[in-house]
Coordinates of C-alpha atoms in Angstrom, one line a residue:
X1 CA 73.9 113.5 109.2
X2 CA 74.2 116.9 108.0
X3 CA 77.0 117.3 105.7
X4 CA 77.6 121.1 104.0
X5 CA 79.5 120.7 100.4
X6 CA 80.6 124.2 99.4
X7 CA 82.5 124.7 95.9
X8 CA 84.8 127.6 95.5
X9 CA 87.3 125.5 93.2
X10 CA 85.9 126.4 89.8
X11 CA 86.0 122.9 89.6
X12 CA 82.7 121.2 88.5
X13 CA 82.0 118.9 91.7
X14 CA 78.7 116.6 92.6
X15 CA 77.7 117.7 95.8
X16 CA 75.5 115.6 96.5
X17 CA 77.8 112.6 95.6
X18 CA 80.4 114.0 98.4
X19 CA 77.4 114.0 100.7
X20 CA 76.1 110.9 100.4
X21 CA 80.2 109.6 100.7
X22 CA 79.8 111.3 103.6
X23 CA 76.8 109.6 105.0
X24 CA 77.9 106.4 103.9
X25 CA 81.1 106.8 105.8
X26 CA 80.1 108.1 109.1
X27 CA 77.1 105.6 109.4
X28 CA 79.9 103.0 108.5
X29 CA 82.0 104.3 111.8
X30 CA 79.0 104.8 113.9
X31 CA 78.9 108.5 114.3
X32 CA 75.9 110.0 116.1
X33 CA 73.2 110.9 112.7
X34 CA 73.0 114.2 114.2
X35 CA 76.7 115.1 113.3
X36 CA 77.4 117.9 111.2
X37 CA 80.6 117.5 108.8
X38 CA 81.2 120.4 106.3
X39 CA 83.3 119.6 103.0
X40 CA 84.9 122.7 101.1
X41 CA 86.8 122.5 97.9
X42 CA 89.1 125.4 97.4
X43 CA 91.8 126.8 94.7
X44 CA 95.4 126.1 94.7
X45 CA 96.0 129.7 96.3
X46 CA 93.2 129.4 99.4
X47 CA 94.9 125.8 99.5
X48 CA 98.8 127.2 100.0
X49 CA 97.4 129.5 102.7
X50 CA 95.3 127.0 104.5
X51 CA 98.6 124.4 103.9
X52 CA 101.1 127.0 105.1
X53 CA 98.9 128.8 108.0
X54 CA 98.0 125.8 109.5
X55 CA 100.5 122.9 108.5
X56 CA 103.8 125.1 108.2
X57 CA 104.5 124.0 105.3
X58 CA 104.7 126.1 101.9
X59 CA 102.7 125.0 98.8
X60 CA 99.2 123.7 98.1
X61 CA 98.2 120.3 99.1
X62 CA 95.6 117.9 98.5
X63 CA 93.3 117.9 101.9
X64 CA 92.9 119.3 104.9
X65 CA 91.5 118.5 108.3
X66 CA 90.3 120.4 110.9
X67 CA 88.6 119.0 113.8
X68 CA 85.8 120.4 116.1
X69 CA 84.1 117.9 118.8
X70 CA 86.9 115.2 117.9
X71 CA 84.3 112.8 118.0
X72 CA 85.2 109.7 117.6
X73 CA 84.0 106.4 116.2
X74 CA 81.0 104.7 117.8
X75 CA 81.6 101.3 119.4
X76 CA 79.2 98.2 119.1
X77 CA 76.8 99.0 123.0
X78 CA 77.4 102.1 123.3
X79 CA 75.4 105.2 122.2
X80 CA 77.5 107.5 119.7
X81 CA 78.5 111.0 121.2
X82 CA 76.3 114.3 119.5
X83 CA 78.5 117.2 118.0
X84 CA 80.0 118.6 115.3
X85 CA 82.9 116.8 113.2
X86 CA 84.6 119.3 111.3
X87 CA 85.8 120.4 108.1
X88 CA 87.3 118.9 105.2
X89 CA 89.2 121.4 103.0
X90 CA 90.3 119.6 99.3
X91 CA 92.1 121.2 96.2
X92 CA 91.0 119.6 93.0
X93 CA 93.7 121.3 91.1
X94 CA 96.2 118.9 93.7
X95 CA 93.7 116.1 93.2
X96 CA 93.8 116.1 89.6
X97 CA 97.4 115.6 89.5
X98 CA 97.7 113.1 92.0
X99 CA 95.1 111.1 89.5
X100 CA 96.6 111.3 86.5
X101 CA 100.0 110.2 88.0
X102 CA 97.7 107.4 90.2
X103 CA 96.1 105.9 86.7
X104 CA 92.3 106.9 87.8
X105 CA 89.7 110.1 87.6
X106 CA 90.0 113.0 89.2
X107 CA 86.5 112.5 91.0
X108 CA 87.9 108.9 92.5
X109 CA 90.6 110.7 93.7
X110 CA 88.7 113.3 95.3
X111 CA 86.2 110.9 97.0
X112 CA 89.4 109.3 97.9
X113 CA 90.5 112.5 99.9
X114 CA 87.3 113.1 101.3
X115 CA 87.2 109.3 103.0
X116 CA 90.9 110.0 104.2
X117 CA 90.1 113.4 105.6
X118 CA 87.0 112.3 107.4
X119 CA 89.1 109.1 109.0
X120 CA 91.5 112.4 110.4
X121 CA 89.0 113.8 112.1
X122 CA 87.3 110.7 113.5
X123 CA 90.9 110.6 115.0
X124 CA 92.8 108.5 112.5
X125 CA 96.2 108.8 111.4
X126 CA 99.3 107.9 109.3
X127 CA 102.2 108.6 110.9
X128 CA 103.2 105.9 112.3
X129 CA 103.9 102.2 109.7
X130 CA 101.2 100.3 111.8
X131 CA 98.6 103.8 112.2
X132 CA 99.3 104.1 108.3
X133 CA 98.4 100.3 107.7
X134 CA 95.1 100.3 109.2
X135 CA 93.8 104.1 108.0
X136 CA 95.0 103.0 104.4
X137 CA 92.6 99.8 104.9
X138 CA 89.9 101.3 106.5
X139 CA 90.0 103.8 103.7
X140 CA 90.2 101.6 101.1
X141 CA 87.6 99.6 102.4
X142 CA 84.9 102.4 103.0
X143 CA 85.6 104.1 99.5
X144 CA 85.1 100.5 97.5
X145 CA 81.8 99.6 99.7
X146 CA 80.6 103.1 98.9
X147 CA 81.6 103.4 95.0
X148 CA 80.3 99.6 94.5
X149 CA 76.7 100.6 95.9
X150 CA 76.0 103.4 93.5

């Protein structure tokens, strides 16, 4: 796997504890090991551009998706498709928030977001109860396998 963490936040951020999330995650679902996956994390401004330019909607938010191969995830027999993945855009300054009103760090929350944006681009969603149910799970699952391993 080849996963880019880029820091523009003036946040302080462990990239290589998003990458190795990363790793953990997409060799969890299966995705070819030659798959590249890119993780930014951005200021509130960058974040209410990104939000508004591409969502339509004003204000910053927590993380963003974007898509490039739409791979998907690899099934037990079958050989997992090469490509690219995508991007994962999150805004600590959103993140940090969302923590203290969730009870936990803002890291946790952040490794949190990454595991729910890279579920969006392996095609998952939450817009429907029964899509929400099983992405929330799946998340859930993936981010306490990972965090109880290191």
């Amino acid at each position: 796997m080849s996963t880019e963490v880029t820091n523009e936040s003036g946040h302080e951020v462990d990239g290589e504890e998003f990458a190795a999330l990363a790793r953990y995650v997409l060799e969890e679902m299966r995705v070819h090991p030659q798959a590249e996956l890119s993780i930014l994390f951005v200021t509130s401004d960058i974040m209410s551009e990104l939000h508004e330019r591409w969502m339509d909607e004003p204000g910053p938010t927590d993380v963003l998706s974007f898509p490039m191969d739409e791979l998907r995830p690899g099934r037990s027999g079958q050989a997992p498709v090469e490509g690219t993945l995508g991007d994962i855009v999150l805004c600590p300054d959103v993140a940090a928030r969302q923590a203290r009103d969730a009870g936990h760090s803002t890291v946790e929350e952040l490794l949190l977001l990454t595991t729910h944006g890279i579920l969006h681009l392996l095609g998952y969603d939450h817009a429907e109860p029964e899509d929400e149910k099983e992405m929330f799970a799946l998340q859930r699952k993936l981010l306490l396998t990972f965090l109880a391993g290191r």
